[in-house]
Short mmCIF file of C-alpha atoms in Angstrom, two decimals:
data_model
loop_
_atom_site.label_atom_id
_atom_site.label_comp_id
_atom_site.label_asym_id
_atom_site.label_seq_id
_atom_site.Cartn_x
_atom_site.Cartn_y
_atom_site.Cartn_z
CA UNK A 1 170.44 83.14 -38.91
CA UNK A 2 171.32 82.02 -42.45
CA UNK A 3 170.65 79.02 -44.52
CA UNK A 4 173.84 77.50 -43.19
CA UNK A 5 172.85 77.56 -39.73
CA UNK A 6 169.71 75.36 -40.51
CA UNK A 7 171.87 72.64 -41.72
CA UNK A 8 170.47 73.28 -45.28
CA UNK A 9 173.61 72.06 -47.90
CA UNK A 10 172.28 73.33 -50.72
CA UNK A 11 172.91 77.19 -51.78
CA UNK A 12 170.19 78.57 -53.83
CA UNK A 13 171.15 80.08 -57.10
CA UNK A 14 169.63 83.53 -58.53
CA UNK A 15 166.51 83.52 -58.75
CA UNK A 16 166.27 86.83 -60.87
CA UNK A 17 165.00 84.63 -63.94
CA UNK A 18 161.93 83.12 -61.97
CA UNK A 19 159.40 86.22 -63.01
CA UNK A 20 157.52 87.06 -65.87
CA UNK A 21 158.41 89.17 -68.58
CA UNK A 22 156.22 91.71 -68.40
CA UNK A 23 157.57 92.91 -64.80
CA UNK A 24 160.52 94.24 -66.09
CA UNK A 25 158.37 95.82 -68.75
CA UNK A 26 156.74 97.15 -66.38
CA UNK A 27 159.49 98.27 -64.55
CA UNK A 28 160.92 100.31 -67.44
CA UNK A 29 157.57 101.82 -67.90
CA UNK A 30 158.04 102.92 -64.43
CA UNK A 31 161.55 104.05 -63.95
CA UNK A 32 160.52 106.44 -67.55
CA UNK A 33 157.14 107.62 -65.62
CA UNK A 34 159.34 108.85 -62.55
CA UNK A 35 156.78 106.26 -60.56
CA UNK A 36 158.96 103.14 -60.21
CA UNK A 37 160.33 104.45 -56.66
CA UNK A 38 156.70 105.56 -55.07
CA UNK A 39 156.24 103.42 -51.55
CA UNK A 40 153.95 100.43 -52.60
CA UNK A 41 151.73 97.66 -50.28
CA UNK A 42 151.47 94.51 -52.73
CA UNK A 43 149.61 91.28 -51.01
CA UNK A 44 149.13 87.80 -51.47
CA UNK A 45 145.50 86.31 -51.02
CA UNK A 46 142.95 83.76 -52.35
CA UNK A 47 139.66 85.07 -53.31
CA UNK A 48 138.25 81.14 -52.82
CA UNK A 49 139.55 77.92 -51.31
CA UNK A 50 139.30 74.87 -53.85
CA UNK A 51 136.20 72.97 -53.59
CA UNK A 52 135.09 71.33 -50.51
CA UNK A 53 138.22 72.23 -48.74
CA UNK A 54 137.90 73.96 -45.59
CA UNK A 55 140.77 75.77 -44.74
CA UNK A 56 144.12 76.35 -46.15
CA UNK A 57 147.89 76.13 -45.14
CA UNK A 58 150.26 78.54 -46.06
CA UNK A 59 153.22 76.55 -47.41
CA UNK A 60 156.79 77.37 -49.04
CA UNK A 61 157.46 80.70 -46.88
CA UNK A 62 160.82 79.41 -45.97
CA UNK A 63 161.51 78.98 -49.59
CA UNK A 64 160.25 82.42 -50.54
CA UNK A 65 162.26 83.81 -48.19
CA UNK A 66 165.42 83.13 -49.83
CA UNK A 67 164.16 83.62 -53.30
CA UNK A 68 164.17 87.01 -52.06
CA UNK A 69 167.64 86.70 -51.08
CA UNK A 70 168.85 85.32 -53.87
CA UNK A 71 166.74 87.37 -56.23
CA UNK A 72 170.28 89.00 -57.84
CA UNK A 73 171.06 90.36 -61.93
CA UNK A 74 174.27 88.82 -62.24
CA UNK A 75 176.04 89.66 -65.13
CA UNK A 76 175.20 86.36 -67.45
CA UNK A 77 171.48 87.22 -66.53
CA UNK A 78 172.17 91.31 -67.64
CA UNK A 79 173.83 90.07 -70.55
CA UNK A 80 171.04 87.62 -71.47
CA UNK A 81 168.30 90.50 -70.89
CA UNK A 82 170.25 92.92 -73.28
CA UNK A 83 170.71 90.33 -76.36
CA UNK A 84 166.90 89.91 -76.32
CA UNK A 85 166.08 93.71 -76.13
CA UNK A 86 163.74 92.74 -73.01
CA UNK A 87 164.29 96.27 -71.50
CA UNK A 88 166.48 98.99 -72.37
CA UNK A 89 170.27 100.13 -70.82
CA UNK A 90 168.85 102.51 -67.98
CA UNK A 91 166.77 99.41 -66.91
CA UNK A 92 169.20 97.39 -66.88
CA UNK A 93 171.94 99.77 -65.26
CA UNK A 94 169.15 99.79 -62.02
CA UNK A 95 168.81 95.83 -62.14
CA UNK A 96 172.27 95.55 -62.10
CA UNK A 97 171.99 97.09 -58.50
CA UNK A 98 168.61 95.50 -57.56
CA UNK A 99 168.76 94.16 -53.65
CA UNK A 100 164.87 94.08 -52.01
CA UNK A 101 165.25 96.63 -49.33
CA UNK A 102 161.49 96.77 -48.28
CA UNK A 103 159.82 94.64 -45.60
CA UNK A 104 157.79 91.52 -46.00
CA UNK A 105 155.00 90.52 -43.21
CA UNK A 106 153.03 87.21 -43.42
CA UNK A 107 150.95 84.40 -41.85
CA UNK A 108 154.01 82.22 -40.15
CA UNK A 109 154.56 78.90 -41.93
CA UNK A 110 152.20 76.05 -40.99
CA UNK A 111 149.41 78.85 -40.49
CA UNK A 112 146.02 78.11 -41.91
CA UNK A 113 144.52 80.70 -43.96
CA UNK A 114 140.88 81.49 -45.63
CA UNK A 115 139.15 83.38 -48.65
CA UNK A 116 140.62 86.71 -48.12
CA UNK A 117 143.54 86.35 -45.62
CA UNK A 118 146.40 88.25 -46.45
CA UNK A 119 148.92 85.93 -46.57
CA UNK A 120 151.16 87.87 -47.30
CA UNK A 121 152.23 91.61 -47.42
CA UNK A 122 155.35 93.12 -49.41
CA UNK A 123 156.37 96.78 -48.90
CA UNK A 124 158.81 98.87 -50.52
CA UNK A 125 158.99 101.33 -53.51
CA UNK A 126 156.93 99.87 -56.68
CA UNK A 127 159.80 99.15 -58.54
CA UNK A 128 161.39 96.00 -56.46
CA UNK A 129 158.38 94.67 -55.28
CA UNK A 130 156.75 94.18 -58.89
CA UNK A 131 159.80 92.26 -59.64
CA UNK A 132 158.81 89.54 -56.95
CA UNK A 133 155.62 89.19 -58.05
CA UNK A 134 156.30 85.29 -60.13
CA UNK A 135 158.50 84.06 -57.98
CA UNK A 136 156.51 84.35 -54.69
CA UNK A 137 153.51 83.27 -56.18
CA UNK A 138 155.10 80.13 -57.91
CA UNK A 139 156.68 79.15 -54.79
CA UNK A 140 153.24 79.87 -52.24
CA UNK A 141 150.78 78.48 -54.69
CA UNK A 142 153.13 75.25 -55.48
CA UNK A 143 153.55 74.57 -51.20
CA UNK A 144 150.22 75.75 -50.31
CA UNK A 145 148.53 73.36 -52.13
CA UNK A 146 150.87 70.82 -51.54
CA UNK A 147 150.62 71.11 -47.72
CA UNK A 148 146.88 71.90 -47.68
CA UNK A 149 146.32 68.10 -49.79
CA UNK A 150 149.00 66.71 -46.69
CA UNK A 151 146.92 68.23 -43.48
CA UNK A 152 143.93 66.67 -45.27
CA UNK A 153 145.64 63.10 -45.29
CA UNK A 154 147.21 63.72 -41.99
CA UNK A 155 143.98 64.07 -40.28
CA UNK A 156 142.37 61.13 -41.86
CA UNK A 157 145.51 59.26 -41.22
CA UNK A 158 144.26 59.58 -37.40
CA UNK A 159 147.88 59.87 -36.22
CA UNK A 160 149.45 56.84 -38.86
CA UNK A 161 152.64 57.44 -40.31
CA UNK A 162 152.40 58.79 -43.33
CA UNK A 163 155.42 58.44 -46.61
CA UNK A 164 155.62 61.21 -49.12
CA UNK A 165 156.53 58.88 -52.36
CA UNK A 166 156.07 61.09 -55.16
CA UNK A 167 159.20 62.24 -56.66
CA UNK A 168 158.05 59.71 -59.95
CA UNK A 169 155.31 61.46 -60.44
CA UNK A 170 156.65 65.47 -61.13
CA UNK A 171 159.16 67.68 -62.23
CA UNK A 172 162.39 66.74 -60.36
CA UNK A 173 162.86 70.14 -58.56
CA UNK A 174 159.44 70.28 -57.54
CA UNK A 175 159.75 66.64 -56.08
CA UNK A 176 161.80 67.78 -53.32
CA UNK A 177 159.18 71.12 -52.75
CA UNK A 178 156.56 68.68 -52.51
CA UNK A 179 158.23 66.27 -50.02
CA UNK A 180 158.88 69.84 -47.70
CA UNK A 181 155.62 70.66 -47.96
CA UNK A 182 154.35 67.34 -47.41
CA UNK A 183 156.02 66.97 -44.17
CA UNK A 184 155.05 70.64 -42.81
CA UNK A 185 151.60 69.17 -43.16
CA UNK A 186 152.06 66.14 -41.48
CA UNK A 187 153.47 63.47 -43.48
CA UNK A 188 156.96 61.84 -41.24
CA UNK A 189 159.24 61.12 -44.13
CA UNK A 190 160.11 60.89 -47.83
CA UNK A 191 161.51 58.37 -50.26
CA UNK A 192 162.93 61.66 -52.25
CA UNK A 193 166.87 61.64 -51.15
CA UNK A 194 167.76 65.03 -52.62
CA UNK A 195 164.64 66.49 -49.82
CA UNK A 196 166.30 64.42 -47.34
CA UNK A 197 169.81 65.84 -48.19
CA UNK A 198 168.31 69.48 -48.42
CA UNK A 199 165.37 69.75 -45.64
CA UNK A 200 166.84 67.26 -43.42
CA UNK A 201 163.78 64.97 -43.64
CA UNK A 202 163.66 61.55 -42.43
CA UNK A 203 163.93 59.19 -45.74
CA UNK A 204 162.88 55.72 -45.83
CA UNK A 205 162.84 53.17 -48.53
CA UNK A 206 163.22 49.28 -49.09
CA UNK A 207 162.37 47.96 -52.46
CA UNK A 208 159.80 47.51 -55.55
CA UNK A 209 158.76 44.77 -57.65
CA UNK A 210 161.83 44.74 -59.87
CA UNK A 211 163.58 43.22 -57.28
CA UNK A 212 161.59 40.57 -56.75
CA UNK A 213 161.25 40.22 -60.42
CA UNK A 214 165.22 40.29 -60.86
CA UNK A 215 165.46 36.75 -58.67
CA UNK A 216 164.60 33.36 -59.61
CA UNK A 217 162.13 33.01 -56.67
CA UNK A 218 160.33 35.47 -54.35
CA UNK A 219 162.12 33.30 -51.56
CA UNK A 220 165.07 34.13 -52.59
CA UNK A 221 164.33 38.14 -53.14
CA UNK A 222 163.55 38.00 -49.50
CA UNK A 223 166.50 36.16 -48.57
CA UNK A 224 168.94 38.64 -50.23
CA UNK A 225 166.58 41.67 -48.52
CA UNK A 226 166.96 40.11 -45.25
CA UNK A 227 170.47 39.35 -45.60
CA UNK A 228 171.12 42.26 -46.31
CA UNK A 229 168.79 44.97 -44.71
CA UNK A 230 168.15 42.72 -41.73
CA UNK A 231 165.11 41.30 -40.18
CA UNK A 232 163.25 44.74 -39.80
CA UNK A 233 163.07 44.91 -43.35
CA UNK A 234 159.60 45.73 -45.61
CA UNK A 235 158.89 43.24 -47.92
CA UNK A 236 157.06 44.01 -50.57
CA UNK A 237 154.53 41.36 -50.85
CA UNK A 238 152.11 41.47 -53.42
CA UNK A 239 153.85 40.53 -56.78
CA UNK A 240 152.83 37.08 -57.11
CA UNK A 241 150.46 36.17 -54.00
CA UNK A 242 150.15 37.74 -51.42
CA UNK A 243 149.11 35.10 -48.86
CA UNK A 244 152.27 33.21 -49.80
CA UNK A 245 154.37 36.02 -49.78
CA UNK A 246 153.86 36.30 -46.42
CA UNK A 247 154.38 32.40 -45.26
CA UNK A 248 157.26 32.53 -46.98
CA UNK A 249 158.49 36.22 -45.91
CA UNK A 250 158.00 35.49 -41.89
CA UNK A 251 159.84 31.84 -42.71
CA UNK A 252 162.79 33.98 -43.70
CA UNK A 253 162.81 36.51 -41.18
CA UNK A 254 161.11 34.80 -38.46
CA UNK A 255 158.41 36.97 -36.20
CA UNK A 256 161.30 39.98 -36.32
CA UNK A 257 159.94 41.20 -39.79
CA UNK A 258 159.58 44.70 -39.76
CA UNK A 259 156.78 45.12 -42.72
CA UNK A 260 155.32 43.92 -45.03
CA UNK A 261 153.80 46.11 -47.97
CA UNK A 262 150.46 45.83 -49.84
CA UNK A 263 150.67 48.10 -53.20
CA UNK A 264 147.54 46.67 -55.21
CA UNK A 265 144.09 45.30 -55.02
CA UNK A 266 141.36 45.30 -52.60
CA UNK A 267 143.43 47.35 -49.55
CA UNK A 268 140.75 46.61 -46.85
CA UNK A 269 140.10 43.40 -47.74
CA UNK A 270 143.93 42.33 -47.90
CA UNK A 271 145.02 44.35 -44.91
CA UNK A 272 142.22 42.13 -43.09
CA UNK A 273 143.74 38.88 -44.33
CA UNK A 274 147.53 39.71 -44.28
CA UNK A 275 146.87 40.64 -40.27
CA UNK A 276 145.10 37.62 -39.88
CA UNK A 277 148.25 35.51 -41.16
CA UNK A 278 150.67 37.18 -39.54
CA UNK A 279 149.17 37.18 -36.24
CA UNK A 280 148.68 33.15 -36.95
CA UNK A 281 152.19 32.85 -37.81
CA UNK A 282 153.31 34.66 -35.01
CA UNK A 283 154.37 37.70 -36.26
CA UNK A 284 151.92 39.90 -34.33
CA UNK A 285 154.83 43.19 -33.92
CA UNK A 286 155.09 43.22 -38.03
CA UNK A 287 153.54 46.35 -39.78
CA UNK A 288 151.35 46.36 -42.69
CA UNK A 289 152.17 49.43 -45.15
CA UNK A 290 149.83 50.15 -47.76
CA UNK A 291 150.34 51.78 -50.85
CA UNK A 292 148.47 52.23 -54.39
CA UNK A 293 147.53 55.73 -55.64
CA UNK A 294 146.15 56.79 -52.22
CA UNK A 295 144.31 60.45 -51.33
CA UNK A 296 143.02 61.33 -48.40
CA UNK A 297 139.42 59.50 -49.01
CA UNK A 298 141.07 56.66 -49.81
CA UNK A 299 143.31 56.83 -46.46
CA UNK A 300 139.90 57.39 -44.12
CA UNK A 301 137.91 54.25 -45.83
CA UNK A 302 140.98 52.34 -44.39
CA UNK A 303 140.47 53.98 -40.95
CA UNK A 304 139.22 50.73 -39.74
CA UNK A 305 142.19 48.43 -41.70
CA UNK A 306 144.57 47.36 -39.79
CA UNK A 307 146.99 49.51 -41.48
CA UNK A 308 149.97 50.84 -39.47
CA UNK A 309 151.14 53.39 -42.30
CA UNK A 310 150.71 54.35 -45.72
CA UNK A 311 152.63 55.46 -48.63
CA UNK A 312 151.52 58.38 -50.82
CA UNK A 313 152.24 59.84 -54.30
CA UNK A 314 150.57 60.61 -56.97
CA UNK A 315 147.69 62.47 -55.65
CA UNK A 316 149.79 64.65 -52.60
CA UNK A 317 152.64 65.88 -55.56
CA UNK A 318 149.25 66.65 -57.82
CA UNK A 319 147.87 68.39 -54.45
CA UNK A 320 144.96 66.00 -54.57
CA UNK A 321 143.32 67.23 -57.30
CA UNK A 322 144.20 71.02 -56.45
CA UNK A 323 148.04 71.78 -57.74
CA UNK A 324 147.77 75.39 -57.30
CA UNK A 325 145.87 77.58 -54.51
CA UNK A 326 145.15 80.15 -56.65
CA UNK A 327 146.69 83.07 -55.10
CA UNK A 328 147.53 85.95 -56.68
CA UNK A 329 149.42 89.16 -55.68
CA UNK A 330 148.09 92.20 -56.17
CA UNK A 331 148.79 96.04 -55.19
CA UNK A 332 146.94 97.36 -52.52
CA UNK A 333 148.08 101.22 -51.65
CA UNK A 334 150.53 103.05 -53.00
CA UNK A 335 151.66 106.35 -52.35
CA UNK A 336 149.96 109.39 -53.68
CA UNK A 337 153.64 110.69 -54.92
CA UNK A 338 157.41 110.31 -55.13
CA UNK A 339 157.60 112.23 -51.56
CA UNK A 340 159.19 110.16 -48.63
CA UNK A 341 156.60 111.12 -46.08
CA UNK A 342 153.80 110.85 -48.60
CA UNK A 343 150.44 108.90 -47.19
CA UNK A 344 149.22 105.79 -48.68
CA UNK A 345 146.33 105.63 -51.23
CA UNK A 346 143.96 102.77 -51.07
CA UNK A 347 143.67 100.67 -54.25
CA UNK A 348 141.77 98.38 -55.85
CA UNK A 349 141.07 95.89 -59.37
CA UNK A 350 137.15 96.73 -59.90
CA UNK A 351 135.98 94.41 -62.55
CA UNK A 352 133.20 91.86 -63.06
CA UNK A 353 133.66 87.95 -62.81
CA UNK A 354 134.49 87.72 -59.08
CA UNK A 355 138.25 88.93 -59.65
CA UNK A 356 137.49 92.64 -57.93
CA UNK A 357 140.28 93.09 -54.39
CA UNK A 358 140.13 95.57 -51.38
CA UNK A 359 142.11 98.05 -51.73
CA UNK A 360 144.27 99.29 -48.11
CA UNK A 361 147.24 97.45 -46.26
CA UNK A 362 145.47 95.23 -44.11
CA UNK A 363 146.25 93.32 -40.56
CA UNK A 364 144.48 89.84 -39.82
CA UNK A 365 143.34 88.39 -35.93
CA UNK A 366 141.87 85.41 -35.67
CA UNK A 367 138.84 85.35 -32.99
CA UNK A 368 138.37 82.78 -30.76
CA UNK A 369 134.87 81.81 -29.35
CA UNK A 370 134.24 81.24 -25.36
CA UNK A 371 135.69 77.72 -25.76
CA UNK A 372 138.72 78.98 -27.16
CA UNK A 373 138.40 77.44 -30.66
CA UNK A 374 138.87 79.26 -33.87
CA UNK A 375 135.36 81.28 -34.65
CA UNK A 376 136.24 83.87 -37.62
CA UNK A 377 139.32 85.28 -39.73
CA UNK A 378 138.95 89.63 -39.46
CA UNK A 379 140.70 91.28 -41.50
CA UNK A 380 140.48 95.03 -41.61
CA UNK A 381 142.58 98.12 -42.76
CA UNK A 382 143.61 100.74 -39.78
CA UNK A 383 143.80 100.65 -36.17
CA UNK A 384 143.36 97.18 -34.68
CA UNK A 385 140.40 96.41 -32.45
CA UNK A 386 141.62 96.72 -29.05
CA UNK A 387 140.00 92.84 -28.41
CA UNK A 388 142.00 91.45 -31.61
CA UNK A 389 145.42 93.08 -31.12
CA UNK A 390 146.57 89.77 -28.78
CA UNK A 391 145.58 87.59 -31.90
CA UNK A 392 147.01 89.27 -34.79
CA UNK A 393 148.35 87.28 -37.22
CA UNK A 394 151.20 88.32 -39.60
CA UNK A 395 154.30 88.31 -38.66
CA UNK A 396 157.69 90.50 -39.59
CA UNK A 397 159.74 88.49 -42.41
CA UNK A 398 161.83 91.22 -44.13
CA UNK A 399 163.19 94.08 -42.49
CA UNK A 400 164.94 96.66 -44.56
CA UNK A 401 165.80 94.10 -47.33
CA UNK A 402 166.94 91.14 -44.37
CA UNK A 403 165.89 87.76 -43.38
CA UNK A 404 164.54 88.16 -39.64
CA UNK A 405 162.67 85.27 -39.42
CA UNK A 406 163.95 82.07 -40.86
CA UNK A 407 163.16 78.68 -39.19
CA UNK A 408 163.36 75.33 -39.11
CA UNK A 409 161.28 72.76 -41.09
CA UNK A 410 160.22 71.49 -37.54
CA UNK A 411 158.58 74.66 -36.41
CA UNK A 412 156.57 75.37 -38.78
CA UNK A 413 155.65 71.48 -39.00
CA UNK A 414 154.58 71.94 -34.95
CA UNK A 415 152.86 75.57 -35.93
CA UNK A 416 150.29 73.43 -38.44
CA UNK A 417 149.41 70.80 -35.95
CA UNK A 418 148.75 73.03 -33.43
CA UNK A 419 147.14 75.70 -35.94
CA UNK A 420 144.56 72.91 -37.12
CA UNK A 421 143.51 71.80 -33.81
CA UNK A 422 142.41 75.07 -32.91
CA UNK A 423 140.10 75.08 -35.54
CA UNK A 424 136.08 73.37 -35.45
CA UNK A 425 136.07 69.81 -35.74
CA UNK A 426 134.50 70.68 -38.79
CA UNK A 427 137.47 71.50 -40.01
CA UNK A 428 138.94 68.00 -41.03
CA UNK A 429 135.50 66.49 -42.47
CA UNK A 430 136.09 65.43 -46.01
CA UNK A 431 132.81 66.08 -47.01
CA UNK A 432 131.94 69.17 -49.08
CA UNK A 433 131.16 72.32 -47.52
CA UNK A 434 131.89 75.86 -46.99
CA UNK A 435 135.33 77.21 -45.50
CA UNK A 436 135.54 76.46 -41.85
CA UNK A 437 135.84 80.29 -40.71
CA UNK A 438 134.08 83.20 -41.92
CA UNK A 439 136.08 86.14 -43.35
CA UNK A 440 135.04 89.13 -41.60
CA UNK A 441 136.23 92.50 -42.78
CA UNK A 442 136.69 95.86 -40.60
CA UNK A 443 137.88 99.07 -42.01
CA UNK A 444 138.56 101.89 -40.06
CA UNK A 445 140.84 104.34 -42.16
CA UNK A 446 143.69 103.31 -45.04
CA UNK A 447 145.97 101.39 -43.05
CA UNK A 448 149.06 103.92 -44.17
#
């Protein structure tokens, strides 16, 4: 299945550029040593969750997924690499050739993850997995975060619609990211057209103050909305006053009004009132959106509003304080030579200042307790316990350099929602605290 066959319009250009310099340093290093082809186990993980969060959500796999497919030297990227002496000709002769060939294995989509889950796996000689090491990363870390801050605001959303609105408030590209992520973690649309046009999620939009602002009276703003969007409409009703903003909007479109929406001051209080008039006026079936520089503590005080959806921005493209999840990627085993058939050596970063790793290609199972609800994350290197092998975790990716496992938006969005429910009820308190699940580790041999 290809990108096509998803309905996705957009192709995806090289992404050979998205990595740091020193890789290809590296990689010349490397090809000189005679070590650049020695089989190599490189894996993505988080040594910590952000504070107070209590699990995470692996975002942006779908989007790694054809980085690596699209991760190509053409020859204006060559040529650029040779006029700034980045690495030398026989470098450059073996990028000019560069497809990934190795395997990738990871948590699906949607999957929740913890301190130590190895969210990823890459496998292949040394050579083209270093190269992927900036792209992944910039792509997991970016969507992770993203979808972690939207499962929060799902879940104290308490089944609300929820409207990813934050294309205003990043970097154009990463608008569209966001709104992807945002809806794999719960949210059920996006003002962000270009994430529409490329993911296929539902858009929605009406209009914003300067409309109002353009016409000589709010009355007639909401004639010319009405007239021309029709009586289901959201009127934005907040510029001037609200409580006659609403008279006068449910005069105009009679007890048919789709919504109204609040974007400033006291949100409970308002919420309260603007229900309170339209159920006087008759208008009992109109919604009440609210919006206003929302998060996901903001969202559960209004749990008892009578708020039927809410519109986010700021905060979920920022991932509520968190932007990045941290992860890194870092090389686990490598062969002890060039030799095909030669075993895998465990390694490992040693170092002070929490940053040391385990060492070993690892597997992950999650255990359930007698109620079947999420208990602990094991990880472990070697032979899988015989009572975890049903609940294992990663999944195949990459085969031999090709997409096997490419899916729609939708199934990963279903994955999540069924992925968090499994967990404690713990799980979706916004107070702080510890990660929901242990991380338990098990080694039993290198994992080679």
């Amino acid at each position: 299945m290809g990108v096509a066959d998803l309905g996705l319009p957009v192709d995806v250009p090289s992404t050979a550029l998205f990595t740091d310099h020193y890789e290809l340093t590296m990689l010349q290093a490397a090809l000189k040593s005679g070590t650049a082809g020695r089989r190599s186990v490189f894996e993505v993980f988080t040594r910590r969750l952000p504070d107070g969060r209590r699990y995470g959500v692996v975002g942006g796999t779908g989007r790694v997924l054809d980085a690596v497919e699209n991760f190509r030297f053409d020859a204006d990227v060559l040529r650029f690499l040779r006029e700034r002496r980045v690495v030398d000709e026989q470098t450059l002769e073996w990028l000019a050739g560069y497809r990934f060939g190795g395997d990738i294995w990871g948590y699906p989509e949607g999957e929740v993850y913890f301190p130590g889950s190895p969210i990823m796996r890459v496998e292949g000689s040394f050579g083209e997995c270093v190269l992927l090491e900036t792209v992944i990363l910039s792509i997991l870390n970016h969507d992770s975060a993203i979808a972690a801050a939207a499962s929060r605001m799902s879940s104290a959303a308490q089944g609300r619609p929820l409207i990813e609105m934050g294309a205003r408030r990043t970097h154009e590209l990463a608008a569209v990211a966001a709104s992807r992520a945002a809806y794999l973690g719960g949210f059920t649309s996006t003002s962000d057209l270009a994430a529409g046009f490329r993911y296929n999620i539902p858009t929605v939009g009406t209009s914003a103050h300067a409309f109002t602002l353009l016409h000589d009276s709010e009355r007639d703003a909401f004639r010319a909305q009405v007239d021309s969007l029709g009586r289901d409409t959201t009127l934005l009703v907040d510029t001037y006053d609200v409580a006659e903003a609403v008279r006068t909007a449910v005069e105009i479109a009679g007890p048919e009004l789709g919504s109204v929406r609040i974007d400033s001051g006291d949100l409970l209080l308002v919420a309260h009132r603007v229900r309170h008039q339209l159920d006087e006026l008759g208008a009992r079936n109109t919604r009440i959106i609210v919006t206003s520089d929302l998060d996901e503590y903001a969202i559960a005080s209004l749990a008892a509003a009578p708020v039927d959806a809410y519109g986010v921005g700021t905060q979920l493209v920022t991932g509520s304080g968190h932007p990045t999840a941290s992860m890194v990627y870092k090389l686990v085993a490598r062969a002890g030579s060039g030799d095909a058939g030669a075993p895998l050596v465990p390694v490992a970063k040693k170092s002070t200042g929490g940053k040391t790793s385990i060492g070993g290609r690892k597997w992950a199972a999650r255990r359930l307790d007698a109620y079947g609800v999420a208990e602990a994350e094991v990880v472990g290197t070697g032979p899988v316990p015989d009572a975890l092998t049903g609940r294992q975790l990663l999944v195949e990716l990459v085969k031999g350099g090709e997409v096997v496992a490419r899916e729609p938006l939708d199934a990963a969005r279903e994955r999540h929602a069924a992925a968090r429910a499994n967990l404690p009820l713990s799980a979706t308190q916004l107070s702080r605290g510890e990660p929901v699940l242990p991380t338990e580790y098990v080694h039993r041999g290198s994992g080679s």
